[in-house]
Amino acid sequence: MSQHSSTYVPKSAFGKWFESRLPIASLIHSSFIAYPVPRNINYFWTFGAILSFMLASQILTGVFLAMYYTPHASLAFQSVEHIMRDVNFGWLIRYMHANGASMFFVAVYIHIFRGIYYGSYKAPREILWILGVIIYGLMMATAFMGYVLPWGQMSFWGATVITNILAAIPVIGDTIQSLLWGGYSVGNPTLNRFFSIHYLLPFMIAGVVVLHVWALHVPGQNNPTGVPIKSDKDWVPFTPFATIKDLFATAVFMLVFAWFIFYIPNYMGHADNYVPANPSVTPAHIVPEWYFLPFYAILRAIPDKLGGVIAMFASIAVLAFLPWLDTSKVRSTSYRPLYKQFFWILVADTLLLGWLGAKPPEGWYVIVSQIATAYYFIHFLVILPLLGFIERPLPLPNSILESVLGQKGGAGLPSGANAEPQSKG
Amino acid sequence: MMKRTLLIAAAVLGLSAPAIASEGSTPPQLKWSFSGPFGKFDEAQLQRGFKVYREVCSSCHSLNYVAFRNLAQPGGPGFSEAQVRALAAEYKVQDGPNEAGDMFERAGRPADHFPAPFPNENAAAAANGGKAPPDLSLMPKARTYERGFPWFIFDIFTQFAETGPDYVVAVLNGYHEAPAGFSVPAGGHYNTSFPGNVIAMPKPLSDGQVEYPKGPDGKSPVPETVDQYARDVTAFLMWTAEPHLDARKRIGFQVMLFLLVLSGLLYFTKKKIWARVEH
Amino acid sequence: MAETTTAIAEPTRRDFLFIATGAAAAVGGAALVWPFIQSMTPDAATIAAGAPVEVDLTPIAEGQIVKVFWRGKLIFVRHRTPAEIKAAEDVNVASLRDPQPDAARVKPGHAQWLIVYGNCTHLGCVPLGQQGEYKGWFCPCHGSVFDTSGRVRGGPAPINLPIPPYTFASDTKIVIGQGATA
């Protein structure tokens, strides 16, 4: 294997002609073939590929669903049932789309927590991280509007609750609300515009994903040690190494995805959404989709309407400031014994908030929600900035190669052999 | 699994405000032919369930999303095309307008949907004490009960997805004498499994009400009881709610097998490629 | 990558593994395409709605053309006058662009009933009845002319107006679509 990243050299005359006009082949080559990948990245780094797969899957299934779906208040529910019953493989495509949304969030949460654990947001990856937060926000907007489209009870009441949240924003709240409604309440105009925006946003996500990948490929990928690539022995080329690992991880992820699609396709949904929307009856428990539950818990933890809305948005916005809230010089939590504990407490706190979000806002649930919400903000605004000054991190390896060899015992492995990963059959 | 003792009476007595609905008792978990990874609808059960729907439920409840032709499609009750044509012809379906601009009635065709018992929801409500009987096409998917922690996590692995059917059977079986001190409002009926324990629907089924087809010994192979009727009609409604369940589970198994093989191959390929790289 | 070519000389278990993996992935990809393509074919409700339709002929007066639809396609049901029948029959079949005797375009014993698809075989416009040189149909879009048997006699249309599948259930009732394939 070469010690330097190979460059794309067009072989055919047509290749040369094309390359001099649109150098897309060399762009792909340098981004997805020769691109240097730290040799020590683990399976948590495959979620970028998994997320790309999920985005493609959602767009593809969505386009086919849109061929049969009717965005009209009196026809939407029926058209979804038509897809489920009469359209050839319509049930499959719809279950892929509905469960795909959940799987997308499963993958993105793992991706986000991987970023937090390994300090992937720290310089020089701040823009990369903020673009990720923007993608996450767009995903939430897309998922929310998509859930409204079947026009079941949860669709209707979810839309009502969320648009009322926006009305709490001072000064412009009412305007935003009426722009979303297109009427005096959630109704047919709302549904129709939500469909339009739901169809638009995934392509905006795809656009920001391009920026996200671009911003990734400038500083390069982080790795479990957080130590940057220093020599040519620290990395392997993207293809075949990362490619095959990503493909394997995606296949395993598809197994989980298929399990939900084929065996428990309604597990992630709500039974109430199989009841057509009825503006005169609210379901007993209004609950958002599981991936919104932690934020829903934060919203309800604050007894004041505007305060709750601010807390909810702040809980997402705080993520964008992570690069500056974390004062530690060390990237990877593996070398931060104290922070490691707080990381897992944060994970537990988020899961707890998620569970509380599904519970009725009464009794001790409210108090626990308030404590968990307070902790969530304390983690980011107090613990994280202070830890950088207090904590004594473990010694870092000098290089990626050293960490790899140290881990494996290192004995009998001349470093030269590692630079020739493929030369022997 | 989680069989709670029935404390409804105590729970209800403890409630001062009737507006606060107590949850109904947790429905018992039943055995369904369509549960699990190899689940399939039982044709005979769907046919019996259809008979119960037709003779009992259909006088008040619509089945809007189901067409006669569906009864002959694969993975369903297994009626023949000819049977479906004959059955559809027994129904009167409104069509029109004709050239004179009038709506008219004609015999049903396989492509028609089951005609609803009431022309609209208001008529349905007016004829039923102010509460319209809900459409049944999706009922077992549109109802559930809360599983609670940690059961909802186990359900991912056990593929337990029959909370809806269990609940529907429990409600159909849940008509009992109201306990002393429980005042059932006018037009309501006491039901142990319905949230709040008061349901507008009067007890719909009674033993021996629907005659089942006889086996070779001249007797019905299954008992003609409320419990059996409830299970059969619920299985039928599960089919109307999820008509492609058989195909879904069959294809699912093939997909899972394929993905296991593919993952295995990719794993070994990945191992081969990374074999020379310590990582 | 240059190094991947080194294996060419020696077919090994590794090659087999790579080929098997690639083949499995290709099969999976192809299998995934199938439901999506299938979903674009006519759905069950559309097929069911395409069932045969009955047309009562009694209200159709001599000389009148009635339009009916089957599977979303326009069909002309024309009650021909004796003069129109005679005109259709008295044609030198060999001289036609799409040679077909009138007898082949109606059911035996029902020569007064001509049932043809109602879209011009040129580009699908609806021709106007009892117009054009032969008083059959005249297409206003591009000037195709049809006779009283629905055969093309002039203009750009390449073939005669096709005959839909239909049968006579009785002397006064036809069933369009009977015997058609789904």
Coordinates of N, CA and C in Angstrom, one line a residue, chain B residues 36-110:
Chain B
G36 N -46.4 -14.1 16.6 CA -45.1 -14.7 16.5 C -44.6 -14.6 15.0
P37 N -43.3 -15.0 14.8 CA -42.7 -14.8 13.5 C -43.3 -15.7 12.4
F38 N -44.0 -16.8 12.8 CA -44.6 -17.6 11.7 C -46.1 -17.6 11.8
G39 N -46.6 -16.6 12.4 CA -48.1 -16.4 12.6 C -48.8 -16.3 11.3
K40 N -50.0 -16.9 11.3 CA -50.8 -16.9 10.1 C -52.3 -16.8 10.5
F41 N -53.1 -16.2 9.7 CA -54.5 -16.3 10.1 C -55.1 -17.7 9.8
D42 N -56.1 -18.0 10.7 CA -56.7 -19.3 10.6 C -58.0 -19.1 9.7
E43 N -58.0 -19.7 8.5 CA -59.1 -19.4 7.6 C -60.5 -19.7 8.2
A44 N -60.6 -20.9 8.9 CA -61.9 -21.3 9.5 C -62.3 -20.3 10.5
Q45 N -61.3 -19.8 11.3 CA -61.6 -18.8 12.4 C -62.1 -17.5 11.7
L46 N -61.4 -17.1 10.7 CA -61.8 -15.8 10.0 C -63.2 -16.0 9.4
Q47 N -63.6 -17.1 8.9 CA -64.9 -17.3 8.4 C -66.0 -17.3 9.5
R48 N -65.6 -17.9 10.6 CA -66.6 -17.9 11.7 C -66.7 -16.4 12.2
G49 N -65.5 -15.7 12.3 CA -65.5 -14.4 12.8 C -66.4 -13.5 11.9
F50 N -66.2 -13.7 10.6 CA -67.0 -12.9 9.6 C -68.5 -13.1 9.8
K51 N -68.9 -14.4 10.1 CA -70.3 -14.7 10.4 C -70.8 -13.9 11.6
V52 N -69.9 -13.9 12.6 CA -70.3 -13.1 13.8 C -70.5 -11.6 13.5
Y53 N -69.5 -11.1 12.7 CA -69.6 -9.7 12.4 C -70.9 -9.4 11.6
R54 N -71.2 -10.3 10.6 CA -72.3 -10.1 9.8 C -73.6 -10.2 10.5
E55 N -73.7 -11.2 11.4 CA -75.0 -11.4 12.1 C -75.2 -10.6 13.3
V56 N -74.1 -10.1 13.9 CA -74.2 -9.3 15.1 C -73.7 -7.9 15.0
C57 N -72.4 -7.7 14.7 CA -71.8 -6.4 14.8 C -72.3 -5.4 13.7
S58 N -72.6 -6.0 12.5 CA -72.8 -5.2 11.3 C -74.1 -4.4 11.4
S59 N -75.0 -4.7 12.4 CA -76.2 -3.9 12.4 C -75.9 -2.5 12.9
C60 N -74.8 -2.3 13.6 CA -74.5 -1.0 14.1 C -73.1 -0.5 13.6
H61 N -72.2 -1.4 13.4 CA -70.8 -1.0 13.1 C -70.5 -1.2 11.6
S62 N -69.9 -0.1 11.1 CA -69.5 -0.2 9.7 C -68.1 -0.9 9.5
L63 N -67.8 -1.2 8.3 CA -66.5 -1.9 8.0 C -66.0 -1.2 6.7
N64 N -65.8 0.1 6.9 CA -65.7 1.0 5.7 C -64.5 0.7 4.8
Y65 N -63.4 0.2 5.4 CA -62.2 0.0 4.5 C -62.1 -1.4 3.9
V66 N -63.2 -2.2 4.1 CA -63.1 -3.5 3.5 C -64.1 -3.6 2.4
A67 N -63.6 -4.2 1.3 CA -64.4 -4.5 0.1 C -64.7 -6.0 0.1
F68 N -65.9 -6.3 -0.6 CA -66.2 -7.7 -0.7 C -65.1 -8.5 -1.3
R69 N -64.4 -8.0 -2.3 CA -63.4 -8.7 -3.0 C -62.3 -9.1 -2.0
N70 N -62.1 -8.3 -1.0 CA -61.0 -8.7 0.0 C -61.2 -10.1 0.6
L71 N -62.5 -10.5 0.7 CA -62.7 -11.8 1.3 C -62.2 -12.9 0.5
A72 N -61.8 -12.7 -0.7 CA -61.3 -13.8 -1.6 C -59.8 -13.6 -1.7
Q73 N -59.2 -12.6 -1.2 CA -57.8 -12.4 -1.5 C -56.9 -13.3 -0.6
P74 N -55.7 -13.7 -1.1 CA -54.8 -14.6 -0.4 C -54.5 -14.0 1.0
G75 N -54.4 -15.0 2.0 CA -54.1 -14.5 3.3 C -55.3 -14.1 4.1
G76 N -56.5 -14.3 3.6 CA -57.8 -13.9 4.2 C -58.6 -15.1 4.6
P77 N -59.9 -14.9 4.7 CA -60.8 -16.0 5.1 C -61.0 -17.1 4.0
G78 N -60.4 -16.8 2.8 CA -60.4 -17.9 1.9 C -61.7 -18.2 1.2
F79 N -62.6 -17.2 1.0 CA -63.8 -17.4 0.2 C -63.4 -17.5 -1.2
S80 N -64.2 -18.2 -2.0 CA -63.9 -18.2 -3.5 C -64.5 -17.0 -4.2
E81 N -64.0 -16.7 -5.4 CA -64.5 -15.6 -6.1 C -66.1 -15.7 -6.3
A82 N -66.5 -16.9 -6.6 CA -68.0 -17.1 -6.8 C -68.8 -16.8 -5.5
Q83 N -68.2 -17.3 -4.4 CA -68.9 -17.0 -3.1 C -68.9 -15.5 -2.8
V84 N -67.9 -14.8 -3.1 CA -67.8 -13.4 -2.9 C -68.8 -12.7 -3.8
R85 N -68.9 -13.1 -5.1 CA -69.9 -12.5 -6.0 C -71.3 -12.7 -5.4
A86 N -71.6 -13.9 -5.0 CA -72.9 -14.2 -4.4 C -73.2 -13.4 -3.2
L87 N -72.2 -13.3 -2.3 CA -72.3 -12.6 -1.1 C -72.6 -11.1 -1.3
A88 N -71.8 -10.5 -2.2 CA -71.9 -9.1 -2.5 C -73.3 -8.8 -3.1
A89 N -73.8 -9.7 -3.9 CA -75.1 -9.5 -4.5 C -76.2 -9.5 -3.5
E90 N -76.0 -10.0 -2.3 CA -77.0 -10.0 -1.2 C -77.2 -8.6 -0.6
Y91 N -76.2 -7.8 -0.8 CA -76.2 -6.4 -0.3 C -76.8 -5.5 -1.3
K92 N -77.4 -4.4 -0.8 CA -77.8 -3.3 -1.6 C -76.8 -2.2 -1.5
V93 N -76.4 -1.7 -2.6 CA -75.3 -0.7 -2.6 C -75.9 0.6 -3.3
Q94 N -75.7 1.7 -2.7 CA -76.1 2.9 -3.4 C -75.1 3.3 -4.5
D95 N -75.7 3.7 -5.6 CA -74.9 4.1 -6.8 C -75.5 5.3 -7.4
G96 N -74.9 5.9 -8.4 CA -75.5 7.0 -9.0 C -74.6 8.2 -9.0
P97 N -75.0 9.4 -9.5 CA -76.4 9.5 -10.0 C -76.5 9.0 -11.4
N98 N -77.8 8.6 -11.7 CA -78.0 8.1 -13.1 C -78.3 9.3 -14.0
E99 N -78.7 9.0 -15.2 CA -78.9 10.1 -16.2 C -80.0 11.1 -15.7
A100 N -80.9 10.6 -15.0 CA -81.9 11.6 -14.5 C -81.4 12.3 -13.3
G101 N -80.2 12.0 -12.8 CA -79.7 12.7 -11.7 C -80.0 12.1 -10.3
D102 N -80.6 10.9 -10.3 CA -81.1 10.3 -9.1 C -80.1 9.2 -8.6
M103 N -79.9 9.1 -7.3 CA -79.2 8.0 -6.8 C -80.1 6.8 -6.8
F104 N -79.5 5.6 -7.0 CA -80.3 4.4 -7.0 C -79.6 3.3 -6.3
E105 N -80.3 2.3 -6.0 CA -79.7 1.1 -5.3 C -79.5 0.0 -6.3
R106 N -78.5 -0.7 -6.2 CA -78.2 -1.9 -7.0 C -77.6 -3.0 -6.2
A107 N -77.6 -4.2 -6.7 CA -77.0 -5.3 -6.0 C -75.4 -5.0 -5.9
G108 N -74.8 -5.4 -4.8 CA -73.4 -5.2 -4.6 C -72.6 -6.0 -5.6
R109 N -71.4 -5.5 -5.8 CA -70.4 -6.2 -6.7 C -69.1 -6.4 -5.8
P110 N -68.3 -7.4 -6.2 CA -67.1 -7.6 -5.4 C -66.2 -6.4 -5.2

